[in-house]
Coordinates of C-alpha atoms and ligand atoms in Angstrom, one line a residue:
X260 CA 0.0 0.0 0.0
X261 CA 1.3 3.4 -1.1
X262 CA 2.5 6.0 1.5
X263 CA 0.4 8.4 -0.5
X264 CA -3.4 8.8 0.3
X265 CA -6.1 10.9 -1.6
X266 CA -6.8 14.5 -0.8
X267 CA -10.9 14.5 -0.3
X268 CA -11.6 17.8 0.1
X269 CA -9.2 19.0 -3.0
X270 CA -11.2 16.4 -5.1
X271 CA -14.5 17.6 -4.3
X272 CA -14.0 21.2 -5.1
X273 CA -11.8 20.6 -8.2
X274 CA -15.3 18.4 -9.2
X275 CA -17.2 21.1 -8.2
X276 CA -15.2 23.7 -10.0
X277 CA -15.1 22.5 -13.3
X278 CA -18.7 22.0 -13.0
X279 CA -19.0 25.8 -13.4
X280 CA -17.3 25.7 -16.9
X281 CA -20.3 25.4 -19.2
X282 CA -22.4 25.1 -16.0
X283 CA -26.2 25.3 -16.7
X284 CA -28.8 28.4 -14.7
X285 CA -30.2 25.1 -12.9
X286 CA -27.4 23.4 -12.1
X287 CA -25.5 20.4 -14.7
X288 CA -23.6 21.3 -17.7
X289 CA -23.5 21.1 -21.0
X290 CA -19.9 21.1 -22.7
X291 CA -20.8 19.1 -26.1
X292 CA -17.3 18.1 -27.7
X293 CA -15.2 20.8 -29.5
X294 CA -17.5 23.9 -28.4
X295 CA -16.1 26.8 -26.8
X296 CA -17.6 25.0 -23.2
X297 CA -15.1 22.6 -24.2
X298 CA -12.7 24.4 -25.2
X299 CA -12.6 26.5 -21.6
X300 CA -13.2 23.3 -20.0
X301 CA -9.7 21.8 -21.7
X302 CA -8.3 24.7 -20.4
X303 CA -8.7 24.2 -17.2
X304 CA -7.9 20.3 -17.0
X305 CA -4.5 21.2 -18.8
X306 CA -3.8 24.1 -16.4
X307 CA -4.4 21.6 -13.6
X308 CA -2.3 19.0 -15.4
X309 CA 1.3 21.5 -15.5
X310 CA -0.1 22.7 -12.3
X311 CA 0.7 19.1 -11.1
X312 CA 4.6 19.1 -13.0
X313 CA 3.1 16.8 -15.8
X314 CA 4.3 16.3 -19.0
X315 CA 1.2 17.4 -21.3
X316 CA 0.7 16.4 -25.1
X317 CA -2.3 16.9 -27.3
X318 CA -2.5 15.0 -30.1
X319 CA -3.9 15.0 -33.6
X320 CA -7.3 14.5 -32.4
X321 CA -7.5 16.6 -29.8
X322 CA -7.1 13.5 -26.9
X323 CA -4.7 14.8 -24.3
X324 CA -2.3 12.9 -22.2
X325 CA -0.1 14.3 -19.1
X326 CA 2.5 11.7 -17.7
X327 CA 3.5 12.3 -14.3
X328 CA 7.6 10.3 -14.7
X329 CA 8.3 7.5 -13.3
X330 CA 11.7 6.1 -11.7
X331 CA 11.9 4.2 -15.3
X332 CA 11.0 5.4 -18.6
X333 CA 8.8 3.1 -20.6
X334 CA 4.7 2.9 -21.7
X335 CA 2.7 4.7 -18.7
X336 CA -0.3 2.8 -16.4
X337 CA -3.0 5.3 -17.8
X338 CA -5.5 6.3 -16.5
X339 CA -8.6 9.0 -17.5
X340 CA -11.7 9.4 -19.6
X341 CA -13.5 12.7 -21.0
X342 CA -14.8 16.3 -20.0
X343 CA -17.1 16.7 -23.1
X344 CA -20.7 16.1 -21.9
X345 CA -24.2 15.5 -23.6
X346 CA -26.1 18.4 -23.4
X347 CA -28.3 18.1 -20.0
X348 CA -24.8 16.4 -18.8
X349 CA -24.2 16.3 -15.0
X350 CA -21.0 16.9 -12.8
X351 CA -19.4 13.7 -12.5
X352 CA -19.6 11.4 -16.3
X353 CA -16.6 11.7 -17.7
X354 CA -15.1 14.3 -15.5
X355 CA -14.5 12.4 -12.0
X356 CA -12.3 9.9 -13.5
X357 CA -10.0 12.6 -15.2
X358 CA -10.0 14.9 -12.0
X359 CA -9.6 11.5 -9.7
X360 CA -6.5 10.7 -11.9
X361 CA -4.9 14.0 -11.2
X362 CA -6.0 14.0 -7.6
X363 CA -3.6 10.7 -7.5
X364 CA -1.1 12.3 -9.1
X365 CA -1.5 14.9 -6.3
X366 CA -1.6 12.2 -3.7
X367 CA 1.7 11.0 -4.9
X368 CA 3.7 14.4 -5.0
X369 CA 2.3 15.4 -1.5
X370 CA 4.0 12.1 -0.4
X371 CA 6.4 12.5 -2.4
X372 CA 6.1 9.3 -4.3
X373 CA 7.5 8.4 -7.5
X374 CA 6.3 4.6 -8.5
X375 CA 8.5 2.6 -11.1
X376 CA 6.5 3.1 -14.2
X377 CA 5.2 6.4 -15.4
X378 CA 1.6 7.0 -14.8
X379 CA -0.3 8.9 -17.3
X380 CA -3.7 10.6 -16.8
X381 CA -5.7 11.3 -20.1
X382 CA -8.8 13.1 -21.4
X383 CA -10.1 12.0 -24.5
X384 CA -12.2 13.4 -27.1
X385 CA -15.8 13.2 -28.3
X386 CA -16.3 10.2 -26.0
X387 CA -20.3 11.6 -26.0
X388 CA -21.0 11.5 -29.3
X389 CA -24.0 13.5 -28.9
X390 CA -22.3 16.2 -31.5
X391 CA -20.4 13.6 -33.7
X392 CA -20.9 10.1 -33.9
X393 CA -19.9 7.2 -33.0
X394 CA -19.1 8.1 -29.2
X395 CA -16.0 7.1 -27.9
X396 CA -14.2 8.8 -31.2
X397 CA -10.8 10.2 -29.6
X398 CA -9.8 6.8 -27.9
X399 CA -11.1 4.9 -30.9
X400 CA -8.7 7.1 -32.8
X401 CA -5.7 6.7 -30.4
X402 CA -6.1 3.2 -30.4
X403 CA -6.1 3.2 -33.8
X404 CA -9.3 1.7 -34.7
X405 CA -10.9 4.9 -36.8
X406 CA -8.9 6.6 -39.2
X407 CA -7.4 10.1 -38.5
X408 CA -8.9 11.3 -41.7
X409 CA -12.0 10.0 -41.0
X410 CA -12.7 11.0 -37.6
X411 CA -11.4 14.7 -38.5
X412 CA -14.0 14.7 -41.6
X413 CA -16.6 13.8 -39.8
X414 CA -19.3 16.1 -39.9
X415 CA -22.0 16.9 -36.6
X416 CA -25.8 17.7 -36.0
X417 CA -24.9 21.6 -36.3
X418 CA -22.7 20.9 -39.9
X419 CA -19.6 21.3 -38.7
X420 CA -16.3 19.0 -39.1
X421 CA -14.5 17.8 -36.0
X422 CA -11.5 18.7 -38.0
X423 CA -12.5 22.5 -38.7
X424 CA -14.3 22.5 -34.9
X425 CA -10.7 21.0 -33.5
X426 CA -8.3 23.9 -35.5
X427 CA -11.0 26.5 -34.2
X428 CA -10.6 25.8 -30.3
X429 CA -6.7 24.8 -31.1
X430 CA -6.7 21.9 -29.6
X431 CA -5.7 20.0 -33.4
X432 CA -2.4 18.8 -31.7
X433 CA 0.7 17.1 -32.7
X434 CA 1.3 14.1 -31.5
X435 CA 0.8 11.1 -33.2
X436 CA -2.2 8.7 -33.2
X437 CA -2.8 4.8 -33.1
X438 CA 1.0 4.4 -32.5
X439 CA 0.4 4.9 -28.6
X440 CA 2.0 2.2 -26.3
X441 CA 0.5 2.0 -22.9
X442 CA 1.0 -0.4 -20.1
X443 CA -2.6 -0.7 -18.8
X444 CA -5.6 1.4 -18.5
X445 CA -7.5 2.2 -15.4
X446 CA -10.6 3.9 -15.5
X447 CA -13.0 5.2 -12.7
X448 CA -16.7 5.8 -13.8
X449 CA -19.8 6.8 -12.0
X450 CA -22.0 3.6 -12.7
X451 CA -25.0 5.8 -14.4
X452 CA -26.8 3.4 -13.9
X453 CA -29.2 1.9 -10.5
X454 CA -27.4 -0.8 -9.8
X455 CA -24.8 0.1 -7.4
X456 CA -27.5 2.8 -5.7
X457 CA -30.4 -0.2 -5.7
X458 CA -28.0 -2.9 -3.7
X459 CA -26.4 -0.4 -1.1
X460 CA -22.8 -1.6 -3.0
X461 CA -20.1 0.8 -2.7
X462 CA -17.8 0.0 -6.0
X463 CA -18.6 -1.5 -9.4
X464 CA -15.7 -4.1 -10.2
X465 CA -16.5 -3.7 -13.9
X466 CA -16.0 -6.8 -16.4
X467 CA -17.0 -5.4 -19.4
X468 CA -18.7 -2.8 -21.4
X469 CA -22.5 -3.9 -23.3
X470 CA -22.1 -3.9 -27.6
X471 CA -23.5 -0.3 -28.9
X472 CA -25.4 0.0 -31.9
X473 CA -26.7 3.7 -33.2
X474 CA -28.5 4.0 -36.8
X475 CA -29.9 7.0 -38.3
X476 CA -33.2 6.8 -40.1
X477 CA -34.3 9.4 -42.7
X478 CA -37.6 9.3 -44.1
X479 CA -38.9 10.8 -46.8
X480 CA -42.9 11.1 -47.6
X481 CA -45.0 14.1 -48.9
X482 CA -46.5 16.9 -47.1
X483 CA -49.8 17.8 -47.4
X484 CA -52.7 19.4 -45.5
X485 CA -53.5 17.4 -42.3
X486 CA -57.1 18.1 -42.6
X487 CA -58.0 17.5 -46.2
X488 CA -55.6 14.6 -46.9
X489 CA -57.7 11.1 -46.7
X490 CA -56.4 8.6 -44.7
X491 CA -55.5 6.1 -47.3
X492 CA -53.8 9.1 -49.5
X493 CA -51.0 9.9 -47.0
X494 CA -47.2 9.6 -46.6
X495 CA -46.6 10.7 -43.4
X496 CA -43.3 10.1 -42.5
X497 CA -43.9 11.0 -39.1
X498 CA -46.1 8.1 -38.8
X499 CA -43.3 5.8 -39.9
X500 CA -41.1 6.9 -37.3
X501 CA -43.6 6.7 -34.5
X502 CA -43.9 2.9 -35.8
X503 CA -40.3 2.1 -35.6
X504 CA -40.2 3.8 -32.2
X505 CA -42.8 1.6 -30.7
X506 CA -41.0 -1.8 -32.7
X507 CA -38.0 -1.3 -30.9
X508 CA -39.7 -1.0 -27.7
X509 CA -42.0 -4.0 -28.6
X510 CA -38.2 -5.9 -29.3
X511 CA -37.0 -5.6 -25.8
X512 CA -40.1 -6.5 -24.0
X513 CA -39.5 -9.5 -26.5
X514 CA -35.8 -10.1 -26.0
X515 CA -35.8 -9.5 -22.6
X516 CA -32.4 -9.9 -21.0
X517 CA -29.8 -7.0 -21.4
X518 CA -31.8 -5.4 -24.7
X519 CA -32.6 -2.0 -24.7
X520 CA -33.8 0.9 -27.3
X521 CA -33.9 4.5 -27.5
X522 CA -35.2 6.8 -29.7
X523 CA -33.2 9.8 -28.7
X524 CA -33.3 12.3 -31.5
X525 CA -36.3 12.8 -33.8
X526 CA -36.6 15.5 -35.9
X527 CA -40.0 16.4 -38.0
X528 CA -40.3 18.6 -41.2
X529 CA -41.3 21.0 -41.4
X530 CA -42.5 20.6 -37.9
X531 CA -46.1 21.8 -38.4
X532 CA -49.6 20.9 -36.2
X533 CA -51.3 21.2 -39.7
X534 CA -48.9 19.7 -42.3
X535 CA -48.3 16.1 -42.7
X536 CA -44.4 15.3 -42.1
X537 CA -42.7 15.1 -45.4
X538 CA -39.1 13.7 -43.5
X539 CA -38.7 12.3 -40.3
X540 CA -34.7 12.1 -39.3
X541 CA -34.5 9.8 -36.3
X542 CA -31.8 7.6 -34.5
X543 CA -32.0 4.3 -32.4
X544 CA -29.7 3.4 -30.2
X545 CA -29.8 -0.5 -29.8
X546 CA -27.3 -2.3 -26.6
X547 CA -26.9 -5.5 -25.2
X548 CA -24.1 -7.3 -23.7
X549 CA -24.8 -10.5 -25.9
X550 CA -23.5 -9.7 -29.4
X551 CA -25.8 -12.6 -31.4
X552 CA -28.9 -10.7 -29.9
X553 CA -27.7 -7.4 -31.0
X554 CA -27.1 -8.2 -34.1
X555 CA -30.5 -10.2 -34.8
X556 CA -32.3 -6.8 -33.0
X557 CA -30.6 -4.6 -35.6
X558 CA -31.5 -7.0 -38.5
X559 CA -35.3 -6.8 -37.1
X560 CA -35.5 -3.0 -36.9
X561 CA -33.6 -2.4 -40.2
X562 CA -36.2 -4.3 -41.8
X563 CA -39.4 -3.5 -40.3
X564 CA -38.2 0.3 -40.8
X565 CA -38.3 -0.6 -44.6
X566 CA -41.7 -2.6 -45.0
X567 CA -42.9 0.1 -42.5
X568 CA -42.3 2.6 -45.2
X569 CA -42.6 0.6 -48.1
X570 CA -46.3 0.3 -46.6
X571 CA -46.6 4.0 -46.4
X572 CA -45.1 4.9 -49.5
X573 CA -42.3 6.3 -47.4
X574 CA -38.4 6.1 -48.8
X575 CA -36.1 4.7 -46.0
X576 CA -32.8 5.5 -46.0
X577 CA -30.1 4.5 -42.9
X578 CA -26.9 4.9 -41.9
X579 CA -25.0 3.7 -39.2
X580 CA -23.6 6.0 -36.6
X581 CA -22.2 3.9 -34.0
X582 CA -21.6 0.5 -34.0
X583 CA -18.8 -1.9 -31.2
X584 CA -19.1 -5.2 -30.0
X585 CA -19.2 -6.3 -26.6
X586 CA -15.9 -5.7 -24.9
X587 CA -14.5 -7.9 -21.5
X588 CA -11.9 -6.4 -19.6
X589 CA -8.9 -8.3 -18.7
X590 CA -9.7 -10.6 -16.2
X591 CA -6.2 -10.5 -14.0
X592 CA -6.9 -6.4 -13.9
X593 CA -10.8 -7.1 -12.9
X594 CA -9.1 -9.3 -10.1
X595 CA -6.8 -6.6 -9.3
X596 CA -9.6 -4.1 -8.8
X597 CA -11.6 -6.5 -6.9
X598 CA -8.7 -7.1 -4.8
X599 CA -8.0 -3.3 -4.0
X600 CA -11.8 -2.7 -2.8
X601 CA -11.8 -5.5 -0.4
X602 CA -9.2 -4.7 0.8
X603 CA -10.2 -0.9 1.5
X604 CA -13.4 -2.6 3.3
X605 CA -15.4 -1.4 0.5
X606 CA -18.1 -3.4 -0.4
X607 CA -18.4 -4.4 -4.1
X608 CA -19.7 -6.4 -7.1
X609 CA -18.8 -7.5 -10.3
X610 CA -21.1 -5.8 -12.9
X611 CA -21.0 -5.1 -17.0
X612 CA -21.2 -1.5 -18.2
X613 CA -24.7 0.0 -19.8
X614 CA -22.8 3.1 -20.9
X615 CA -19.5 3.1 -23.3
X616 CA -16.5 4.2 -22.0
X617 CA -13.3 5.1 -23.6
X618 CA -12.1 1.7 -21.5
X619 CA -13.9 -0.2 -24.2
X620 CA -11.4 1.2 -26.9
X621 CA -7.9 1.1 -24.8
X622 CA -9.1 -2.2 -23.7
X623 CA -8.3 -3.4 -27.3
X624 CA -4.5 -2.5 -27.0
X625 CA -3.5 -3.2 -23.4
X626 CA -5.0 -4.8 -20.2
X627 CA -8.1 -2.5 -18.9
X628 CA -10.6 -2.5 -16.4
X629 CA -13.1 -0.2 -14.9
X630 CA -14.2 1.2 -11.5
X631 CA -17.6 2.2 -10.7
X632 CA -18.9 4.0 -8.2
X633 CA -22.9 4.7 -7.3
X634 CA -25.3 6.8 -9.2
X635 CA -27.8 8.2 -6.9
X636 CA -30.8 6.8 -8.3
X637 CA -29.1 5.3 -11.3
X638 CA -29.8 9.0 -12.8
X639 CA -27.2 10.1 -15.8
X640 CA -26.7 12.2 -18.8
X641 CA -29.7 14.6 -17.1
X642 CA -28.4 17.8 -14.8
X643 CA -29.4 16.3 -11.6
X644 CA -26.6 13.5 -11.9
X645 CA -25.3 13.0 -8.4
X646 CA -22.8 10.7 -6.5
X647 CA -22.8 11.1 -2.9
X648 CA -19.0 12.6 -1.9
X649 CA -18.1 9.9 0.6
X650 CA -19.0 7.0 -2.8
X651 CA -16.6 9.4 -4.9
X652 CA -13.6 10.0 -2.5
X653 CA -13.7 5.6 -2.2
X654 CA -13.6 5.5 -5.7
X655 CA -10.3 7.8 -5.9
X656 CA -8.8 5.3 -3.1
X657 CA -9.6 2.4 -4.8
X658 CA -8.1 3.9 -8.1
X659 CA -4.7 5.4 -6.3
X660 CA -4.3 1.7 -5.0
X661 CA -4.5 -0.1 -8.3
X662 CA -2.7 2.1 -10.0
X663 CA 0.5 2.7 -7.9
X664 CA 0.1 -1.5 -7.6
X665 CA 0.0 -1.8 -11.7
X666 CA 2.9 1.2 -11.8
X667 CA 5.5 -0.8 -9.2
X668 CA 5.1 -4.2 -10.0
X669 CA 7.8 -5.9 -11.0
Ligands
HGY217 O1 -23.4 6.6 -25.1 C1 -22.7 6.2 -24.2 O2 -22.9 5.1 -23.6 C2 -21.7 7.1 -23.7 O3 -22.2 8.0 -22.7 N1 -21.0 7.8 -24.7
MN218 MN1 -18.9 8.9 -19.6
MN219 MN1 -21.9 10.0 -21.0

């Protein structure tokens, strides 16, 4: 056990204080990825970062790492996740495990410990993808998993690239990507889900992340008056959508298990209480943590989608925005993590992830595994997110322990 132990009190305020940067009137914040909220928000995690003597590099998609030397040179333990949010985001997704990996690193200097390897604490980009899809996109990039080009052409829900978006808030760095070497990834998440909250558990000893599956519908039927138009004469791509929306909900109460839908974004034109929709642009969002099942609920949605509009006289176009398999952690780290808890007297249980995590992407490069502590109410991605500050300081522990274990071993 290290000599070094976390700071509470500094944690909770430097959570607190970034939660004013892009902080909303009633509380939570939005900071969607590459916006000038995210842009100050950088800022400040970078300031904190050579605040803390840590080397800091951005590279060529924005994802920014800070190693904190070790006695050795050689690939860092990492640890990290992102400070983008969705746009009713709350104070802790994303954020607690960036500011809990500097508040180790803090730990550390106060006690003046330097462990064998370095240790590197990382914020990645777009890990949301509420702006630009697919989520996760900065550690899928520094993995190496999406093309640079790609990623940077990408274009959002407002019409912007992520390339012109990442030049504009200069954070279009120049280091390289998908050449990284790291020595194992940590990461500590809020669960965001009601698991953890439900059982009275203190820490999630995560064993893997749920496959993710995101399509975008556009519809096209004709617009015309709502009150003339017979019944049997319409194309009302509205219509269509509000059937694919209730099929996918229909498909989990029939898969059961680990499926779930969500129609998050739905956009009607031109929007009118007296026009029939002419287009519909929608997205569902399909998870489960068996793969087979995900892939036989996409195959059922693409194609009641299509004889859904076929039947309308509807054209049906679709295009995927997201899609990654089922991801386990590395089973000697999951251990580890287990390990660490217990023996902090937390109480704990093994769990998969409903969220992605940029874990899921440095998972396919070097051994990873995730912390989780509890949601209050399983509440996320909405501005009344909380995690009680006892739940988030145990966390931090837990994480300072596994890491300065992973860092001096031999
Ligand atoms: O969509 C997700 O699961 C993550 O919040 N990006
Ligand atoms: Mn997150
Ligand atoms: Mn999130």
């Amino acid at each position: 056990m290290t000599a070094a132990a976390i700071n509470g009190q500094r944690l909770l305020a430097s959570l607190a204080e970034l939660g004013t940067v892009g902080g909303l009137p009633g509380g939570g914040v939005c900071r969607l990825a590459l916006t000038d909220a995210d842009k100050e928000g950088r800022d400040w995690v970078v300031g904190r970062m050579r605040a803390l003597g840590m080397e800091v590099s951005v590279d060529a998609i924005g994802n920014v790492v800070a190693v904190y030397a070790g006695r050795e040179d050689g690939p860092p333990v990492m640890t990290g996740s992102h400070i983008d949010t969705v746009r009713t985001g709350g104070l802790y997704d994303g954020n607690y495990g960036v500011l809990a990996g500097l508040e180790v690193i803090a730990a550390l200097r106060d006690a003046d410990v330097r462990t064998r390897r370095p240790l590197a604490v990382a914020f990645f980009t777009n890990e949301e993808g509420a702006r630009f899809a697919p989520d996760m996109m900065g550690s899928l990039v520094f993995q190496g998993g999406m093309p640079l080009d790609d990623a940077l052409a990408t274009r959002g829900i407002d019409g912007a690239t992520v390339g012109e978006e990442l030049r504009r808030i200069g954070y279009a760095g120049a280091a390289p990507v998908g050449t990284n070497r790291v020595d194992s990834f940590v990461e500590l998440h809020i669960e965001q889900g009601p698991v953890l909250d439900r059982e009275g558990v203190q820490i999630g000893v995560v064993e893997g992340v749920q496959g993710i599956s995101w399509t975008e519908f556009t519809l096209h039927g004709v617009s015309n008056h709502a009150g003339t138009t017979p019944m049997h004469m319409r194309n009302d791509a509205g219509y269509v959508a509000a059937c694919v929306a209730t099929f996918a909900r229909a498909l989990t109460q029939r898969y059961g298990g680990n499926q779930i839908a969500t129609v998050g974004a739905l956009t009607l034109t031109p929007n009118l209480v007296n026009v029939i929709p002419n287009k519909a642009l929608f997205t569902v969002d399909l998870r489960n943590t068996d793969g087979a099942a995900l892939q036989a609920a996409e195959a059922e949605l693409w194609s009641f989608a299509e004889q859904a509009a076929a039947d309308e006289g509807v054209a049906c176009e679709r295009r995927m925005l997201a899609r990654f398999d089922p991801v386990r952690f590395d089973p000697v780290l999951v251990e580890r993590v287990e390990r660490a808890a217990r023996a902090q007297g937390r109480s704990c249980r093994r769990m998969p992830s409903g969220a992605g995590h940029d874990a899921q992407m440095l998972a396919r490069m070097c051994p990873t595994a995730m912390i989780f502590v509890p949601s209050v109410k399983g509440l996320s991605h909405n501005v009344k997110e909380h995690t009680e500050p006892a739940d988030l300081v145990a966390g931090a522990q837990v994480l300072l322990q596994v890491l300065v274990e992973l860092a001096d071993r031999p």
